[in-house]
Amino acid sequence: MKVTVDQDKCVSSGQCVLNAAQVFDQRDSDGVVVLLDNDPPADQADNVRRAATACPAQAIHVEE
Amino acid sequence: MSDTLTSDPQAAAAAPEYPMERSGRCPFAPPPEVMELAAVAPLSRVRIWDGSTPWLITGYDEARALFADSRVSVDDRMPGFPHWNEAMLAMVNKRPRSVFNADAEEHTFYRRMLSKPFTFKRVEGLRPAIQKITDDHIDAILAGPKPAELVSALALPVPSLVICEMLGVPYEDHGFFQEHANVGLARYATAEDNMKGVMSLGKYLGNLVEAKMQNPAEDAVSDLAERVSAGEITVKEASQLASGLLIAGHETTANMIGIGVLALLENPEQLAIVRDTDDPKVVAGAVEELLRYLSIIQNGQRRAATEDIEIAGHTIKAGEGIIIDLSPADWDPKKFPEPDHLDVQRDNADQNLAFGYGRHQCVGQQLARAELQIVFSTLLRRIPTLALATSIEEIPFKNDKLAYGVYELPVTW
């Protein structure tokens, strides 16, 4: 699984960290998404998919 | 407008009046007339106060798609924009741009100024403070007379004190702050009272911004004060943003606590699941389902199309108004089977639209979640025999407010 994020689109909702805290973080200054792992392990796949669906700005792209 | 009427004169003439009223017999359900429209099509025309006939979106998929569509604008200066009422239209050129009425990059500029205190981690760090405030108020309820009135004893003060904590309002000002912040929630507040409350708060927050420019701390007003010092925004803009945080955040959470407790009391087997669990995931899931089931923001999210948009076999033309109604979308049976059943273990409840969707989705949603999780689970754990002290027919509902809820909730144990 390959994960990319678009920081320009991000609106700092925190949905990504809520769903997959091992893969995503937020910048302290403005909550913008930070990708911790662009190739997450298989046990994180469901969480990452949920995060991508929940993201209100559609700023998370997942390639299976 | 003439475009709207000529494009589909029959639909426009037949358009029902919006907003519609809820049924007293099903106080948790969206208005029956809205559900009748939703059963026919995911979008249809309605007539609003000024005689215009914007589109009402009631389908889940359509609501989500339009919330995320960059051709759908929140700019309330657009000619076809479906204003809430005459007062909102009258103020349109006086209202400063903010997260609520700016699109695209301008929106991102304001949004990022507000985001810092609401990151997932900052909110997690507030949990001990929220827990303490909640426990203190439940101590007072248990020490006081029966029945207790839960809105004034718990639902209102907890979010209001949490927002004080977050904004950095000094402890000695909490009384003033609660009094003025709650005017908008009072049942019999006059327009004049509301205006006074808004003005006193605005002035108070402006002064607080200036004080935090001198003595910054780890709080939201200090974050805004830093932007003022950097010359990015004025004190007035900072005060406006802080007021926005306050009003959007604390009223909605207060209403969700009151009506959420009532919904649980009316569904005892669901209440028992929340009361008897030690698993924070079960509590979190229950909160998502309550958010979905109640979707308390009523009267629709207002937008206008900047280009023609094809959706569900219809064309929303450029310039036409769009009203996205959250509660029918969260009761769309294609997305949530048996939507009228409160099911705290529903597996997709977290996909609810109670906080909206798209770039304008609620900035304070993680704080609201933490507050609701803590308040519902603590209340039911500490007062396991909690019961309504009256019948549901006697409960006054907020049919006349932007955020639905209950004015009073007498409980006993």
XYZ file of C-alpha atoms in Angstrom, chain B:
413
model
C -34.189 33.807 -9.782
C -36.026 34.122 -13.111
C -33.704 31.432 -14.421
C -34.708 29.128 -11.612
C -38.395 29.626 -12.270
C -38.255 29.245 -16.040
C -35.948 26.226 -15.993
C -38.539 24.015 -14.327
C -41.708 26.019 -13.658
C -43.761 23.042 -12.487
C -41.247 21.907 -9.890
C -40.810 25.483 -8.695
C -44.555 26.099 -8.339
C -45.000 22.861 -6.406
C -41.965 23.438 -4.168
C -42.916 23.001 -0.498
C -42.018 25.582 2.134
C -38.713 25.040 3.948
C -37.738 24.650 6.781
C -40.354 22.131 7.864
C -41.518 21.238 11.344
C -40.705 18.130 13.309
C -43.507 15.939 14.585
C -44.190 16.155 18.327
C -44.749 12.387 18.333
C -41.239 11.612 17.003
C -39.069 14.348 18.505
C -35.773 12.704 17.462
C -36.750 12.246 13.800
C -36.191 14.750 10.988
C -39.409 16.569 9.971
C -41.855 14.071 8.334
C -42.258 16.278 5.230
C -38.483 16.283 4.688
C -38.450 12.488 4.927
C -41.309 12.325 2.375
C -39.222 14.401 -0.073
C -36.174 12.240 0.667
C -38.147 9.068 -0.083
C -38.908 10.364 -3.607
C -35.509 11.783 -4.630
C -32.144 12.673 -3.069
C -32.599 16.310 -4.115
C -35.658 18.442 -4.779
C -36.819 22.059 -4.909
C -38.082 23.869 -1.837
C -39.373 27.399 -1.309
C -37.693 29.563 1.350
C -38.672 32.808 3.108
C -37.785 35.134 0.191
C -39.803 33.122 -2.352
C -36.743 31.614 -4.037
C -36.619 27.876 -4.748
C -33.166 26.461 -3.989
C -32.307 22.760 -4.125
C -32.715 20.769 -0.919
C -30.249 17.888 -0.682
C -31.503 14.968 1.437
C -29.518 11.960 0.108
C -26.335 10.879 1.912
C -24.177 10.318 -1.183
C -25.361 13.535 -2.820
C -24.776 15.561 0.374
C -21.258 14.198 0.707
C -20.461 14.792 -2.977
C -21.681 18.400 -2.908
C -19.919 19.214 0.380
C -16.660 18.133 -1.282
C -17.326 19.846 -4.655
C -15.228 22.960 -5.325
C -18.034 24.316 -7.574
C -20.205 24.652 -4.450
C -19.568 27.970 -2.679
C -20.273 29.321 0.818
C -19.909 32.926 -0.404
C -23.118 34.514 0.895
C -22.710 37.533 -1.426
C -23.637 35.409 -4.462
C -27.052 36.470 -5.873
C -28.711 33.018 -5.629
C -27.410 32.280 -2.138
C -30.228 30.845 0.034
C -29.977 32.963 3.191
C -31.394 31.683 6.482
C -33.541 34.762 6.932
C -33.898 38.441 6.153
C -31.473 39.485 8.915
C -28.680 37.361 7.420
C -29.297 38.908 3.985
C -29.318 42.442 5.449
C -25.908 41.902 7.065
C -24.314 40.328 4.017
C -22.030 43.211 3.052
C -21.125 44.068 6.649
C -20.111 40.557 7.653
C -16.341 40.137 7.567
C -14.900 37.190 5.641
C -14.196 34.216 7.895
C -14.104 30.426 7.831
C -17.891 30.468 7.512
C -18.226 32.439 4.270
C -14.879 32.200 2.443
C -13.966 29.645 -0.245
C -10.744 28.000 -1.384
C -7.417 29.629 -0.375
C -9.048 32.456 1.573
C -10.869 29.857 3.662
C -7.669 27.885 4.229
C -5.967 31.064 5.511
C -8.581 31.563 8.254
C -9.059 27.875 8.945
C -5.415 27.252 9.741
C -5.420 30.060 12.288
C -8.135 28.228 14.189
C -6.837 24.710 13.862
C -3.963 24.662 16.342
C -5.973 24.076 19.564
C -8.140 21.402 17.911
C -5.544 18.929 16.729
C -6.206 15.388 17.857
C -3.250 15.495 20.265
C -4.109 18.869 21.832
C -7.639 17.609 22.474
C -6.320 14.364 23.980
C -4.277 16.560 26.342
C -7.494 18.323 27.465
C -9.184 15.065 28.523
C -8.085 15.196 32.201
C -9.450 18.759 32.492
C -12.747 17.753 30.821
C -13.006 14.731 33.137
C -12.463 16.894 36.232
C -15.048 19.499 35.167
C -17.536 16.681 34.446
C -16.905 14.930 37.782
C -17.255 18.181 39.742
C -20.665 18.834 38.190
C -21.856 15.273 38.784
C -20.693 15.564 42.442
C -22.895 18.643 42.741
C -25.887 16.872 41.142
C -25.536 13.907 43.539
C -25.250 16.246 46.531
C -28.278 18.310 45.464
C -32.045 17.787 45.474
C -34.023 15.393 43.253
C -35.087 15.888 40.586
C -32.143 17.735 39.046
C -32.353 19.824 35.879
C -29.622 18.328 33.720
C -29.291 21.110 31.117
C -28.328 23.780 33.661
C -26.496 21.357 35.978
C -24.343 19.572 33.382
C -25.067 20.045 29.670
C -24.463 23.818 29.642
C -21.668 24.394 32.178
C -19.337 21.581 31.080
C -18.726 22.723 27.470
C -18.708 26.355 28.558
C -15.961 25.724 31.152
C -14.033 23.537 28.690
C -14.047 26.338 26.127
C -12.848 28.765 28.855
C -9.963 26.388 29.508
C -9.170 26.107 25.822
C -9.449 29.795 24.966
C -7.463 30.746 28.081
C -10.189 32.750 29.858
C -8.896 33.500 33.408
C -10.714 31.603 36.151
C -12.097 34.764 37.813
C -13.922 35.678 34.563
C -15.709 32.345 34.208
C -18.928 33.674 35.756
C -19.150 36.633 33.375
C -18.217 34.417 30.469
C -20.854 31.763 31.183
C -23.576 34.339 31.702
C -22.937 36.040 28.361
C -22.071 32.937 26.384
C -25.324 31.260 27.429
C -27.696 34.065 26.466
C -28.038 32.597 22.991
C -29.141 29.324 24.543
C -31.809 30.790 26.794
C -35.388 30.137 25.785
C -36.777 33.594 26.456
C -33.761 35.727 25.534
C -34.818 38.748 23.477
C -32.988 39.866 20.339
C -31.732 42.790 22.428
C -30.344 40.464 25.128
C -28.626 38.441 22.419
C -27.084 41.532 20.856
C -25.860 42.754 24.263
C -24.363 39.348 24.976
C -22.577 39.269 21.629
C -21.237 42.816 22.072
C -20.012 42.291 25.661
C -18.325 39.057 24.655
C -16.733 40.646 21.585
C -15.348 43.470 23.716
C -14.207 41.061 26.412
C -12.429 38.829 23.889
C -10.793 41.841 22.206
C -9.357 42.876 25.587
C -8.264 39.314 26.248
C -6.429 39.201 22.890
C -4.554 42.384 23.853
C -3.701 40.958 27.290
C -2.396 37.723 25.726
C -0.219 39.731 23.325
C 1.624 40.932 26.460
C 1.486 37.644 28.397
C 1.011 34.680 26.062
C 0.179 31.197 27.353
C -0.622 27.784 25.844
C -4.192 28.550 24.752
C -6.271 29.494 21.700
C -6.519 33.238 22.375
C -2.719 33.401 22.728
C -2.422 31.669 19.339
C -4.634 34.350 17.794
C -2.774 37.111 19.675
C 0.451 35.838 18.113
C -1.108 36.332 14.625
C -2.074 39.887 15.603
C 1.480 40.608 16.790
C 2.790 39.215 13.495
C 0.539 41.671 11.620
C -1.502 38.933 9.908
C -4.863 39.893 11.413
C -6.347 42.758 13.469
C -7.488 42.567 17.095
C -11.078 42.795 15.815
C -10.599 39.844 13.465
C -8.996 37.854 16.278
C -11.930 38.639 18.553
C -14.349 37.613 15.768
C -12.552 34.292 15.303
C -12.535 33.638 19.065
C -16.297 34.402 19.264
C -16.844 32.001 16.370
C -15.021 29.242 18.242
C -17.025 29.928 21.333
C -20.488 30.022 19.798
C -20.009 27.226 17.275
C -18.357 24.974 19.818
C -20.141 25.317 23.051
C -23.800 25.709 22.100
C -23.763 22.681 19.869
C -22.043 20.426 22.408
C -24.412 21.595 25.168
C -27.427 20.706 23.019
C -25.957 17.373 22.022
C -25.404 16.422 25.697
C -28.980 17.260 26.721
C -30.796 15.570 23.845
C -28.249 12.722 23.751
C -28.998 11.803 27.368
C -32.725 11.920 26.587
C -32.287 9.650 23.539
C -30.383 7.132 25.692
C -33.019 7.261 28.463
C -35.702 6.522 25.845
C -33.680 3.514 24.593
C -32.771 1.674 27.829
C -31.140 -1.336 26.163
C -28.836 1.014 24.227
C -28.135 3.027 27.386
C -27.125 -0.193 29.159
C -24.479 -0.910 26.497
C -22.852 2.489 27.087
C -23.214 2.280 30.891
C -21.824 -1.252 31.255
C -18.719 -1.009 29.046
C -15.101 -0.331 30.011
C -14.086 -0.139 26.366
C -13.478 3.427 25.120
C -14.126 2.164 21.554
C -17.679 1.182 22.486
C -18.254 4.632 23.996
C -16.720 6.313 20.931
C -18.974 4.244 18.633
C -22.034 5.184 20.700
C -21.178 8.874 20.397
C -20.903 8.539 16.580
C -24.336 6.875 16.482
C -25.866 9.585 18.677
C -24.316 12.206 16.368
C -25.880 10.436 13.368
C -29.264 9.763 14.963
C -29.716 13.301 16.273
C -27.787 15.410 13.681
C -28.747 18.486 15.693
C -27.754 21.206 13.207
C -31.112 21.965 11.608
C -32.236 24.310 8.806
C -29.587 23.092 6.404
C -26.084 24.107 5.348
C -26.391 26.942 2.841
C -24.425 27.043 -0.427
C -24.649 28.245 -4.049
C -23.360 26.671 -7.280
C -20.654 28.576 -9.172
C -20.948 26.300 -12.246
C -23.505 23.805 -13.591
C -23.352 20.569 -11.573
C -24.811 17.247 -12.781
C -25.991 15.140 -9.876
C -28.434 12.222 -9.521
C -29.997 12.953 -12.915
C -30.535 16.670 -12.236
C -28.592 19.776 -13.190
C -27.954 22.322 -10.477
C -27.383 25.432 -12.582
C -24.666 27.987 -11.901
C -26.030 30.595 -9.489
C -28.695 28.364 -7.967
C -28.979 27.960 -4.202
C -28.246 24.672 -2.457
C -29.364 23.628 1.035
C -27.707 20.492 2.373
C -29.862 19.079 5.159
C -27.844 16.959 7.579
C -30.523 15.001 9.418
C -32.281 13.397 6.410
C -28.851 12.571 4.913
C -27.931 10.825 8.174
C -31.282 9.010 8.033
C -30.765 7.844 4.418
C -31.664 4.118 4.577
C -29.333 3.368 1.613
C -26.412 4.353 3.853
C -27.776 3.574 7.321
C -30.298 0.685 7.333
C -33.228 1.234 9.750
C -32.055 4.790 10.371
C -34.849 5.452 12.883
C -33.328 2.875 15.259
C -30.706 4.129 17.664
C -28.103 1.363 17.453
C -24.971 2.314 19.415
C -23.099 -0.616 17.837
C -23.893 0.376 14.223
C -20.716 -0.389 12.282
C -20.672 2.622 9.936
C -22.035 5.271 12.336
C -18.680 7.083 12.181
C -19.465 8.036 8.573
C -22.218 10.383 9.790
C -22.471 13.924 8.440
C -23.346 15.559 11.777
C -20.173 17.698 11.557
C -20.693 18.284 7.828
C -18.114 17.178 5.267
C -15.703 18.844 2.880
C -13.391 21.728 3.669
C -15.925 23.396 5.998
C -16.368 20.346 8.214
C -16.520 21.350 11.892
C -13.144 22.573 13.128
C -13.987 21.613 16.723
C -15.177 18.077 16.046
C -12.400 16.297 17.967
C -13.106 18.426 21.038
C -16.847 17.723 20.746
C -16.164 13.983 20.501
C -13.931 14.017 23.602
C -16.521 15.998 25.603
C -19.428 13.765 24.563
C -17.492 10.550 25.228
C -16.472 11.730 28.702
C -19.842 13.199 29.701
C -22.074 10.283 28.567
C -19.856 7.544 29.999
C -19.144 9.349 33.298
C -22.776 10.305 33.862
C -24.070 6.763 33.299
C -21.280 5.156 35.334
C -21.701 7.473 38.308
C -25.519 7.652 38.210
C -26.453 4.197 36.823
C -30.117 4.536 37.855
C -30.566 7.842 35.981
C -34.196 8.272 34.867
C -36.409 10.932 33.360
C -38.330 12.748 36.132
C -41.196 13.615 33.781
C -42.693 12.196 30.594
C -41.100 12.906 27.229
C -44.283 14.743 26.187
C -43.484 17.384 28.823
C -39.938 18.068 27.549
C -39.573 21.414 25.707
C -37.637 20.919 22.428
C -35.655 23.591 20.573
C -37.659 23.644 17.373
C -36.926 27.372 17.064
C -33.098 27.275 17.204
C -30.347 26.562 14.709
C -29.095 23.729 16.892
C -31.808 21.281 18.003
C -31.923 20.093 21.584
C -33.915 20.354 24.795
C -34.431 23.465 26.924
C -34.817 21.453 30.105
C -34.261 17.868 31.180
C -35.494 16.971 34.682
C -33.868 13.751 35.863
C -33.893 11.638 39.000
C -32.044 8.515 40.196
